[in-house]
Amino acid sequence: MQNEDLNIENIMNLVISSGCLGNSSRQRQLLSYLLTENKEGRGKNIKTQSIAVYVLGRAEDFDNNTDSIVRVEMHRLRKHLALFNSTSQELKITIPKASYCIEFTQIKPLTKLGLNLQKYRLILAGIIGVSTIGLSTYFILSQIGASRTYVDLPQSCSSTKPNLLLQKSAIIGTNETMNNNTSLLVDNFLQRGLNQFSMINIVNGNVDCKNSGTPYFYLQAEIFPNGTTPFISLTVNNAFTEKLVYSHKIDMVENSVGVDPKTSIDIYKFASKLANLNGILPRTALTGQWSQAKPRQSYNCQIMVASHFSGFDLPTAYEEAIQCMEDDLKTGNRDPNTIGMLATLYIIQYQSHIPKITENPKVAAEKLLNIENIQFSSNPWVLGARLRMATGRRPINKPEIKLIMESLATQQPYYPENLILVSQIAGYVIGDWQYAKELSDQVTRLDPQSGKLAYYTQLGYELLYGTAEKSHNICHKLYAPERDLSIILCLATSNKTDNQVEAKQYRNELKAHNIISKADIESYLDALNLSPKITTEIMKWTDMQDHENIK
């Protein structure tokens, strides 16, 4: 197929309208860049550095060996296109690994796009890093005297959520082991951490979001390599008033080259504290400058979810949040955050043992997740809701669940809360305990104090593949008398270690919860849609009769 036959604008519209790219301007720019370079006959000249500089805003001295941002964004783009392909009725788009080639497969006549071939291939570039041809100019500055630099597209700034400008970090002083590579790594870790969260829009480069109509902040990282302990100073300021919003200090390992693993984890924790649903910036933004009332009201509804998340056992604790978002949707709002959060609140009503405040919450959740442009959204809240819903279907669709799991883990690879959810489903529902354990280990590295829910995957893995003693010790860490599954797992580990004193306690607690017999336990586990292997192992050790020794 000739390049002139390819209508890039229509293909971009088709992909964007599917919602698979979410609100990521980076992903849109990256896909557009790859298509455009080929269209203009420069496809074979694409280099990793050209993407880093002209699309992702990195400096001219970008080093792919120390800064993985291109690999990360290409990985994200492939995952997003996989979401698009999973339901697209017209076109399949793939980018083979280790390549910048884009392959299209037509499913049915694409009259909208003006494409008539069954399959065609765009040769955008060869293997990553092979090309040695000079950088091609993607963004052309018409201003006289303007330097060649990264220019953000108009959609970089958000008009519906707060904007945060991530300024390039600076090294204060000199040090033999810390140089520009260290600065690039710090920027990379900050970018990765902040990109996980959909409550704040992250922008880079030469951009000014003061006219976006929403609160605007900027983040500056300064690296101090000298002194007893080198450290990173992180400051967030209000871009309108220049007032300090938040400051944080991260100690670095002395004499380390680049950024050590502990420091990178501390950076991810900082990003989470700053930008998650209950973070500093979302809370601060509510008192910031909004040019219109409607976006602020929508944002306030989302913040209300954070206020009530800990009270899901009491319907009145989140009834106000549900009503707020339902009213917001009636005004025409289709923000993926709102839809994903509201769908989650619906799903927990019919999947949990709580009074329902929504008429037929399952149907309500399905209706939300099937809204046009939401079905393929890569928004973490939408993915989380889709994952919860998919695990409750019978029979379960393992390929669908795996795709959603991987997408969510890719979107938030350093956020313990969702990694815990994915690890539990990977193990208990899909039966992929190796992947589940990898995610669980990642949670432990990110946050050793992540709470009782983090131990469920560890216990399941040890129950199947480890020692009885270790699984029993983990049981003590996750035990919660109000959670039936917690009690059942502890009963299994107690019986497996022949600790009949504790086993009797757990049997009595289950009976108090109206789980009287072994058949009741089996029925309970069946309702959870657990995989046969873990169900069999649990049932093997959950005798409801008192014994001195069941071995």
Coordinates of C-alpha atoms in Angstrom, one line a residue:
M1 CA 0.0 0.0 0.0
Q2 CA 1.3 3.5 -0.8
N3 CA 1.8 6.0 1.9
E4 CA -0.7 8.4 0.3
D5 CA -3.4 5.9 0.7
L6 CA -3.1 6.1 4.5
N7 CA -5.4 8.6 6.2
I8 CA -3.5 9.2 9.4
E9 CA -6.1 11.5 10.9
N10 CA -8.9 9.0 10.5
I11 CA -6.8 6.2 12.0
M12 CA -5.9 8.4 14.9
N13 CA -9.6 9.3 15.4
L14 CA -10.6 5.7 15.3
V15 CA -8.0 4.7 18.0
I16 CA -8.6 7.8 20.2
S17 CA -12.4 7.4 20.0
S18 CA -12.1 3.8 21.3
G19 CA -10.7 5.2 24.5
C20 CA -7.8 2.7 24.6
L21 CA -5.3 5.5 25.0
G22 CA -7.1 7.1 27.9
N23 CA -6.2 10.7 28.6
S24 CA -2.6 10.2 27.8
S25 CA -1.4 12.9 25.5
R26 CA 2.0 11.2 25.4
Q27 CA 0.5 8.1 23.9
R28 CA -1.4 10.0 21.3
Q29 CA 1.7 12.0 20.4
L30 CA 3.8 8.8 20.2
L31 CA 1.3 7.0 17.9
S32 CA 0.8 10.1 15.7
Y33 CA 4.6 10.6 15.5
L34 CA 5.2 7.0 14.3
L35 CA 2.4 7.3 11.7
T36 CA 3.5 10.8 10.5
E37 CA 7.2 10.0 10.1
N38 CA 6.3 7.1 7.8
K39 CA 3.8 9.2 5.9
E40 CA 6.5 11.8 5.2
G41 CA 9.0 9.1 4.1
R42 CA 11.2 9.3 7.2
G43 CA 10.1 6.0 8.8
K44 CA 13.3 4.2 8.3
N45 CA 15.2 7.0 10.0
I46 CA 13.4 6.9 13.3
K47 CA 15.7 6.5 16.3
T48 CA 15.0 6.0 20.0
Q49 CA 16.6 9.4 20.6
S50 CA 14.3 11.1 18.2
I51 CA 11.3 9.8 20.0
A52 CA 12.8 10.8 23.4
V53 CA 13.7 14.3 22.3
Y54 CA 10.8 15.3 20.0
V55 CA 7.9 13.4 21.5
L56 CA 8.8 12.8 25.2
G57 CA 10.6 16.1 25.9
R58 CA 14.0 14.7 26.9
A59 CA 17.2 16.7 26.4
E60 CA 19.4 16.4 23.3
D61 CA 22.0 14.4 25.4
F62 CA 19.4 11.7 26.1
D63 CA 21.0 8.3 26.9
N64 CA 18.8 5.2 26.3
N65 CA 21.1 3.2 28.6
T66 CA 20.2 5.2 31.7
D67 CA 16.7 6.5 30.8
S68 CA 14.1 3.9 29.8
I69 CA 11.3 6.3 29.1
V70 CA 11.1 5.3 25.4
R71 CA 10.9 1.6 26.2
V72 CA 8.3 2.3 28.9
E73 CA 6.1 4.4 26.5
M74 CA 6.4 1.9 23.7
H75 CA 5.4 -0.9 26.0
R76 CA 2.4 1.1 27.1
L77 CA 1.4 1.8 23.5
R78 CA 1.6 -1.9 22.6
K79 CA -0.6 -2.7 25.6
H80 CA -3.1 0.0 24.7
L81 CA -3.3 -1.2 21.1
A82 CA -3.9 -4.7 22.5
L83 CA -7.0 -3.3 24.3
F84 CA -8.1 -1.6 21.0
N85 CA -7.6 -4.9 19.1
S86 CA -9.6 -6.9 21.7
T87 CA -12.9 -5.5 20.5
S88 CA -12.2 -3.5 17.3
Q89 CA -14.6 -4.6 14.5
E90 CA -12.7 -2.8 11.7
L91 CA -9.0 -2.8 12.2
K92 CA -6.2 -4.5 14.2
I93 CA -3.1 -2.5 14.9
T94 CA 0.1 -4.1 16.3
I95 CA 3.7 -3.0 16.9
P96 CA 6.1 -6.0 17.0
K97 CA 8.5 -6.0 19.9
A98 CA 12.0 -4.6 19.3
S99 CA 10.6 -2.7 16.3
Y100 CA 9.0 0.5 15.3
C101 CA 7.0 -1.2 12.5
I102 CA 3.2 -0.8 12.7
E103 CA 1.2 -3.6 11.2
F104 CA -2.5 -3.2 10.3
T105 CA -4.9 -6.0 9.6
Q106 CA -8.3 -5.1 8.1
I107 CA -11.3 -7.1 9.5
K108 CA -14.0 -5.6 7.3
P109 CA -14.1 -2.8 4.7
L110 CA -13.0 0.4 6.3
T111 CA -15.1 2.8 4.3
K112 CA -14.6 5.4 7.0
L113 CA -10.8 5.3 6.5
G114 CA -10.8 4.8 2.8
L115 CA -8.7 1.6 3.1
N116 CA -9.4 -1.4 0.8
L117 CA -6.6 -3.8 1.3
Q118 CA -7.0 -6.9 3.5
K119 CA -3.5 -6.4 5.0
Y120 CA -0.8 -3.9 4.7
R121 CA 2.4 -3.0 6.5
L122 CA 4.0 0.3 7.3
I123 CA 7.7 0.1 7.5
L124 CA 8.4 2.8 10.1
A125 CA 11.8 1.6 11.2
G126 CA 13.9 -1.5 11.7
I127 CA 15.1 -2.9 15.0
I128 CA 15.2 -0.3 17.8
G129 CA 18.6 1.4 17.9
V130 CA 19.9 0.1 14.6
S131 CA 19.4 3.2 12.6
T132 CA 22.3 5.7 12.6
I133 CA 20.7 8.4 10.5
G134 CA 20.4 11.8 12.1
L135 CA 17.4 13.0 14.0
S136 CA 14.4 14.1 11.9
T137 CA 12.4 17.2 12.7
Y138 CA 8.9 16.4 13.9
F139 CA 7.8 19.6 15.5
I140 CA 8.7 22.7 13.4
L141 CA 8.9 26.0 15.1
S142 CA 7.8 28.8 12.9
Q143 CA 9.0 31.6 15.2
I144 CA 12.2 33.3 14.1
G145 CA 15.2 32.3 16.3
A146 CA 13.3 29.6 18.1
S147 CA 15.6 26.7 19.1
R148 CA 14.8 23.1 18.2
T149 CA 13.0 21.8 21.2
Y150 CA 9.9 19.9 22.4
V151 CA 6.6 21.6 21.9
D152 CA 3.5 20.2 23.6
L153 CA 0.4 19.7 21.5
P154 CA -2.7 21.6 22.5
Q155 CA -4.3 18.7 24.3
S156 CA -1.3 18.4 26.8
C157 CA -3.1 20.7 29.3
S158 CA -6.3 19.4 30.9
S159 CA -9.4 21.5 31.2
T160 CA -11.1 19.0 33.6
K161 CA -8.4 18.2 36.2
P162 CA -5.4 19.9 37.8
N163 CA -2.2 20.1 35.8
L164 CA 1.3 19.4 37.2
L165 CA 4.3 20.6 35.3
L166 CA 7.3 18.2 35.9
Q167 CA 10.3 20.5 35.6
K168 CA 13.7 19.0 34.8
S169 CA 15.7 18.1 37.9
A170 CA 18.9 20.0 38.7
I171 CA 22.1 18.9 40.4
I172 CA 23.2 21.4 43.0
G173 CA 27.0 21.2 43.4
T174 CA 29.4 18.7 41.9
N175 CA 30.1 15.0 42.6
E176 CA 32.1 12.4 40.8
T177 CA 29.4 9.7 41.0
M178 CA 26.4 12.0 40.2
N179 CA 26.0 13.7 36.9
N180 CA 23.4 14.4 34.3
N181 CA 22.5 10.7 34.1
T182 CA 21.4 10.9 37.7
S183 CA 19.2 13.8 36.9
L184 CA 17.6 12.0 34.0
L185 CA 17.0 8.9 36.2
V186 CA 15.3 11.0 38.9
D187 CA 13.1 12.6 36.2
N188 CA 12.3 9.2 34.8
F189 CA 11.3 7.7 38.2
L190 CA 9.1 10.8 39.0
Q191 CA 7.5 10.5 35.6
R192 CA 6.8 6.8 36.0
G193 CA 5.4 7.3 39.5
L194 CA 3.1 10.2 38.6
N195 CA 1.9 8.7 35.4
Q196 CA 0.2 6.0 37.3
F197 CA -2.5 8.3 38.7
S198 CA -5.4 9.7 36.7
M199 CA -6.4 12.5 39.2
I200 CA -3.6 14.8 38.0
N201 CA -2.6 15.6 34.4
I202 CA 1.2 15.5 34.0
V203 CA 2.9 17.9 31.5
N204 CA 6.5 18.4 30.5
G205 CA 8.6 20.7 28.5
N206 CA 7.7 24.2 27.2
V207 CA 4.1 24.3 28.2
D208 CA 2.0 26.8 30.2
C209 CA -1.4 25.5 31.6
K210 CA -2.4 28.7 33.3
N211 CA -5.2 29.2 30.8
S212 CA -6.6 25.6 31.2
G213 CA -9.2 26.7 33.7
T214 CA -8.0 24.3 36.4
P215 CA -5.5 24.4 39.3
Y216 CA -1.9 24.4 38.0
F217 CA 1.2 23.3 39.9
Y218 CA 4.8 22.6 39.2
L219 CA 7.3 20.1 40.7
Q220 CA 11.0 20.8 41.0
A221 CA 13.5 18.2 42.0
E222 CA 17.0 19.3 43.2
I223 CA 19.7 16.8 43.8
F224 CA 22.3 17.7 46.5
P225 CA 25.2 15.2 46.1
N226 CA 27.6 16.6 48.7
G227 CA 27.4 16.5 52.5
T228 CA 27.2 13.6 54.9
T229 CA 24.2 12.1 53.1
P230 CA 23.2 13.1 49.5
F231 CA 19.5 13.8 49.1
I232 CA 16.8 14.9 46.7
S233 CA 14.8 18.0 47.5
L234 CA 11.3 17.9 46.0
T235 CA 9.1 21.0 46.1
V236 CA 5.6 21.5 44.7
N237 CA 4.4 25.1 44.1
N238 CA 1.2 26.7 43.0
A239 CA 2.0 28.0 39.5
F240 CA -0.4 31.0 40.0
T241 CA 0.7 32.2 43.4
E242 CA 4.2 30.7 43.5
K243 CA 3.4 29.6 47.1
L244 CA 4.8 26.3 48.4
V245 CA 2.2 23.5 48.4
Y246 CA 4.4 20.6 49.6
S247 CA 8.0 19.8 50.1
H248 CA 9.7 16.5 50.7
K249 CA 13.3 15.2 51.2
I250 CA 14.6 11.8 50.0
D251 CA 17.9 10.6 51.3
M252 CA 20.1 8.9 48.7
V253 CA 22.8 6.2 49.3
E254 CA 26.2 7.7 49.7
N255 CA 28.6 7.1 46.8
S256 CA 26.0 5.3 44.8
V257 CA 26.1 5.6 41.0
G258 CA 22.9 7.0 39.5
V259 CA 19.8 6.2 41.6
D260 CA 19.9 3.3 44.0
P261 CA 16.8 0.9 44.3
K262 CA 15.8 2.3 47.7
T263 CA 15.8 5.8 46.4
S264 CA 13.7 4.9 43.4
I265 CA 11.1 3.2 45.7
D266 CA 11.0 6.3 47.8
I267 CA 10.4 8.4 44.7
Y268 CA 7.4 6.2 43.8
K269 CA 6.1 6.6 47.3
F270 CA 6.4 10.3 47.0
A271 CA 4.5 10.3 43.7
S272 CA 1.7 8.2 45.3
K273 CA 1.4 10.5 48.3
L274 CA 1.3 13.5 45.9
A275 CA -1.1 12.3 43.2
N276 CA -3.3 9.3 44.3
L277 CA -7.0 9.7 44.9
N278 CA -6.5 10.8 48.4
G279 CA -3.2 12.6 47.7
I280 CA -2.0 16.0 48.5
L281 CA -2.6 17.6 45.1
P282 CA -6.2 16.4 44.6
R283 CA -7.1 17.7 48.0
T284 CA -5.3 21.0 47.5
A285 CA -6.9 21.4 44.1
L286 CA -10.4 21.6 45.5
T287 CA -9.4 24.9 47.0
G288 CA -7.6 26.1 43.9
Q289 CA -8.5 28.2 40.9
W290 CA -11.3 26.7 38.7
S291 CA -12.7 28.9 36.0
Q292 CA -15.9 26.8 35.7
A293 CA -18.0 25.2 38.4
K294 CA -18.9 22.0 36.5
P295 CA -15.4 20.5 36.3
R296 CA -14.7 21.3 39.9
Q297 CA -18.0 19.6 41.0
S298 CA -17.1 16.5 39.0
Y299 CA -13.7 16.5 40.6
N300 CA -15.2 16.9 44.1
C301 CA -17.4 13.9 43.5
Q302 CA -14.3 11.8 42.8
I303 CA -12.6 13.1 45.9
M304 CA -15.7 12.0 47.9
V305 CA -15.0 8.4 46.9
A306 CA -11.6 8.6 48.7
S307 CA -13.3 10.0 51.8
H308 CA -15.7 7.1 52.0
F309 CA -13.5 4.2 50.8
S310 CA -12.8 3.0 54.3
G311 CA -16.5 2.8 55.1
F312 CA -17.7 0.3 52.5
D313 CA -19.3 -1.9 55.2
L314 CA -21.7 0.9 55.9
P315 CA -23.8 1.9 52.9
T316 CA -24.4 5.4 54.2
A317 CA -20.7 6.0 54.1
Y318 CA -20.6 6.0 50.3
E319 CA -24.2 6.8 49.4
E320 CA -23.4 10.5 49.2
A321 CA -20.6 9.8 46.7
I322 CA -22.8 7.6 44.5
Q323 CA -25.5 10.2 44.4
C324 CA -23.0 12.9 43.6
M325 CA -21.5 11.0 40.6
E326 CA -24.9 9.8 39.3
D327 CA -26.1 13.4 39.3
D328 CA -22.8 14.4 37.5
L329 CA -23.3 11.8 34.8
K330 CA -26.8 13.2 34.1
T331 CA -25.2 16.5 33.1
G332 CA -23.3 14.7 30.3
N333 CA -20.0 14.1 32.1
R334 CA -18.2 11.1 30.6
D335 CA -14.9 11.4 32.6
P336 CA -13.3 7.9 32.9
N337 CA -12.5 8.5 36.5
T338 CA -16.1 9.1 37.4
I339 CA -17.4 6.2 35.4
G340 CA -14.8 3.8 36.8
M341 CA -15.3 4.9 40.4
L342 CA -19.1 4.7 40.2
A343 CA -18.9 1.3 38.5
T344 CA -16.7 0.1 41.3
L345 CA -19.2 1.3 43.9
Y346 CA -21.9 -0.6 42.1
I347 CA -19.9 -3.8 41.8
I348 CA -19.1 -4.0 45.5
Q349 CA -22.8 -3.8 46.3
Y350 CA -23.6 -7.1 44.5
Q351 CA -20.3 -8.8 45.1
S352 CA -20.1 -8.0 48.9
H353 CA -22.3 -8.9 51.8
I354 CA -23.7 -5.3 52.3
P355 CA -27.1 -3.8 51.9
K356 CA -27.7 -2.5 48.4
I357 CA -28.6 1.1 47.9
T358 CA -28.7 0.9 44.0
E359 CA -31.5 -0.9 42.2
N360 CA -29.8 -3.8 40.3
P361 CA -26.2 -2.6 40.7
K362 CA -24.8 -5.3 38.4
V363 CA -26.8 -4.0 35.5
A364 CA -25.9 -0.4 36.4
A365 CA -22.2 -1.3 36.4
E366 CA -22.4 -3.1 33.1
K367 CA -24.2 -0.2 31.5
L368 CA -21.5 2.2 32.6
L369 CA -18.6 0.1 31.4
N370 CA -20.3 -0.3 28.0
I371 CA -20.5 3.4 27.4
E372 CA -18.8 4.3 24.1
N373 CA -15.2 5.3 24.5
I374 CA -15.2 3.8 28.0
Q375 CA -15.2 0.1 27.1
F376 CA -11.6 0.2 25.9
S377 CA -10.4 2.9 28.3
S378 CA -7.0 2.3 29.9
N379 CA -8.0 4.5 32.9
P380 CA -7.0 2.6 36.1
W381 CA -10.4 3.0 37.7
V382 CA -12.1 1.6 34.6
L383 CA -9.7 -1.3 34.4
G384 CA -10.2 -2.0 38.1
A385 CA -13.9 -2.1 37.7
R386 CA -13.7 -4.3 34.6
L387 CA -11.4 -6.7 36.4
R388 CA -13.8 -7.0 39.4
M389 CA -16.7 -7.5 37.1
A390 CA -14.9 -10.1 34.9
T391 CA -14.0 -12.2 37.9
G392 CA -17.6 -12.5 38.9
R393 CA -18.8 -13.9 35.6
R394 CA -19.5 -17.6 35.0
P395 CA -17.8 -19.1 33.3
I396 CA -14.9 -16.8 33.7
N397 CA -13.1 -15.6 30.5
K398 CA -9.4 -16.2 31.4
P399 CA -7.9 -14.4 28.3
E400 CA -10.1 -11.3 29.1
I401 CA -9.1 -11.3 32.7
K402 CA -5.4 -11.7 31.9
L403 CA -5.5 -8.9 29.4
I404 CA -7.2 -6.5 32.0
M405 CA -4.8 -7.7 34.7
E406 CA -1.7 -7.0 32.6
S407 CA -3.1 -3.6 31.5
L408 CA -3.8 -2.5 35.1
A409 CA -0.4 -3.7 36.3
T410 CA 1.2 -1.9 33.4
Q411 CA -0.7 1.3 34.1
Q412 CA 0.2 1.2 37.8
P413 CA 3.3 -0.9 38.2
Y414 CA 4.4 0.9 41.4
Y415 CA 1.0 1.4 43.2
P416 CA 0.6 -1.3 45.9
E417 CA -3.2 -1.1 46.2
N418 CA -3.9 -2.2 42.6
L419 CA -1.0 -4.6 42.5
I420 CA -2.5 -6.4 45.5
L421 CA -5.8 -6.7 43.6
V422 CA -4.1 -8.0 40.5
S423 CA -1.9 -10.5 42.4
Q424 CA -4.9 -11.9 44.3
I425 CA -6.9 -12.4 41.1
A426 CA -3.9 -13.8 39.3
G427 CA -3.5 -16.5 42.0
Y428 CA -6.9 -17.3 43.4
V429 CA -8.9 -16.9 40.2
I430 CA -6.6 -17.5 37.3
G431 CA -4.3 -19.9 39.1
D432 CA -1.1 -18.2 37.8
W433 CA 0.7 -18.3 41.2
Q434 CA 4.1 -17.4 39.8
Y435 CA 2.9 -14.1 38.4
A436 CA 0.8 -13.6 41.6
K437 CA 3.9 -14.0 43.7
E438 CA 6.0 -11.7 41.5
L439 CA 3.4 -8.9 42.0
S440 CA 3.2 -9.7 45.7
D441 CA 6.9 -9.5 46.1
Q442 CA 6.8 -6.1 44.3
V443 CA 4.2 -4.9 46.8
T444 CA 6.5 -5.9 49.6
R445 CA 9.4 -4.0 48.1
L446 CA 7.3 -0.9 47.5
D447 CA 5.6 -0.9 50.9
P448 CA 6.4 -3.5 53.6
Q449 CA 3.6 -2.0 55.7
S450 CA 0.9 -2.3 52.9
G451 CA -1.6 -4.0 55.2
K452 CA -3.4 -7.3 55.7
L453 CA -4.7 -7.6 52.2
A454 CA -1.1 -7.9 50.9
Y455 CA -0.7 -11.2 52.7
Y456 CA -3.5 -13.1 51.0
T457 CA -1.4 -13.9 47.9
Q458 CA 1.6 -14.9 50.0
L459 CA -0.6 -17.3 52.1
G460 CA -2.2 -18.9 49.0
Y461 CA 1.3 -19.5 47.5
E462 CA 2.7 -21.0 50.6
L463 CA -0.4 -23.1 51.1
L464 CA 0.2 -24.7 47.7
Y465 CA 3.9 -24.7 47.3
G466 CA 5.5 -23.8 50.7
T467 CA 5.6 -25.1 54.2
A468 CA 2.6 -25.5 56.6
E469 CA 4.4 -23.5 59.2
K470 CA 5.1 -20.5 57.0
S471 CA 1.5 -20.4 55.7
H472 CA 0.3 -20.5 59.3
N473 CA 2.5 -17.6 60.3
I474 CA 1.2 -15.6 57.4
C475 CA -2.3 -16.3 58.5
H476 CA -1.7 -14.5 61.8
K477 CA -0.7 -11.4 59.7
L478 CA -3.9 -11.3 57.6
Y479 CA -6.4 -12.6 60.2
A480 CA -9.4 -10.3 60.4
P481 CA -12.4 -11.7 62.4
E482 CA -14.9 -9.8 60.2
R483 CA -13.6 -11.4 56.9
D484 CA -14.9 -14.9 56.3
L485 CA -12.2 -15.8 53.8
S486 CA -9.5 -14.8 56.3
I487 CA -11.1 -17.1 58.9
I488 CA -11.4 -20.0 56.4
L489 CA -7.7 -19.6 55.3
C490 CA -6.6 -19.5 59.0
L491 CA -8.7 -22.6 59.7
A492 CA -6.9 -24.4 56.8
T493 CA -3.4 -23.5 58.0
S494 CA -4.3 -24.4 61.6
N495 CA -5.5 -27.8 60.6
K496 CA -2.5 -28.3 58.3
T497 CA -0.1 -27.6 61.2
D498 CA -2.4 -29.6 63.6
N499 CA -3.0 -26.6 65.8
Q500 CA -6.4 -27.7 67.1
V501 CA -6.7 -24.9 69.7
E502 CA -6.7 -22.2 67.0
A503 CA -8.7 -24.4 64.6
K504 CA -11.5 -24.7 67.1
Q505 CA -11.5 -20.9 67.5
Y506 CA -11.8 -20.4 63.8
R507 CA -14.6 -23.0 63.5
N508 CA -16.6 -21.2 66.2
E509 CA -16.1 -17.9 64.4
L510 CA -17.3 -19.3 61.1
K511 CA -20.4 -20.8 62.8
A512 CA -21.1 -17.4 64.3
H513 CA -21.1 -16.2 60.7
N514 CA -23.6 -18.9 59.8
I515 CA -21.0 -21.0 58.0
I516 CA -21.8 -24.3 59.8
S517 CA -20.5 -27.1 57.7
K518 CA -17.8 -28.0 55.2
A519 CA -20.5 -27.8 52.5
D520 CA -21.1 -24.2 53.6
I521 CA -17.4 -23.4 53.1
E522 CA -17.4 -25.1 49.7
S523 CA -20.4 -23.0 48.7
Y524 CA -18.7 -19.9 49.9
L525 CA -15.5 -20.6 47.9
D526 CA -17.5 -21.5 44.9
A527 CA -19.3 -18.1 45.0
L528 CA -15.8 -16.4 44.9
N529 CA -15.1 -18.1 41.6
L530 CA -11.7 -19.5 42.8
S531 CA -9.6 -21.7 40.7
P532 CA -10.0 -25.5 41.3
K533 CA -6.4 -26.0 42.6
I534 CA -6.6 -23.5 45.5
T535 CA -10.2 -24.5 46.2
T536 CA -9.1 -28.2 46.5
E537 CA -6.2 -27.3 48.8
I538 CA -8.3 -25.2 51.1
M539 CA -11.1 -27.8 51.3
K540 CA -8.6 -30.4 52.1
W541 CA -7.8 -28.7 55.4
T542 CA -11.2 -27.1 56.5
D543 CA -12.9 -29.9 58.5
M544 CA -15.6 -28.3 60.6
Q545 CA -15.6 -31.0 63.2
D546 CA -13.4 -30.7 66.3
H547 CA -10.6 -33.2 66.4
E548 CA -7.5 -33.8 68.5
N549 CA -5.5 -34.6 65.4
I550 CA -6.8 -34.7 61.8
K551 CA -3.5 -35.8 60.2

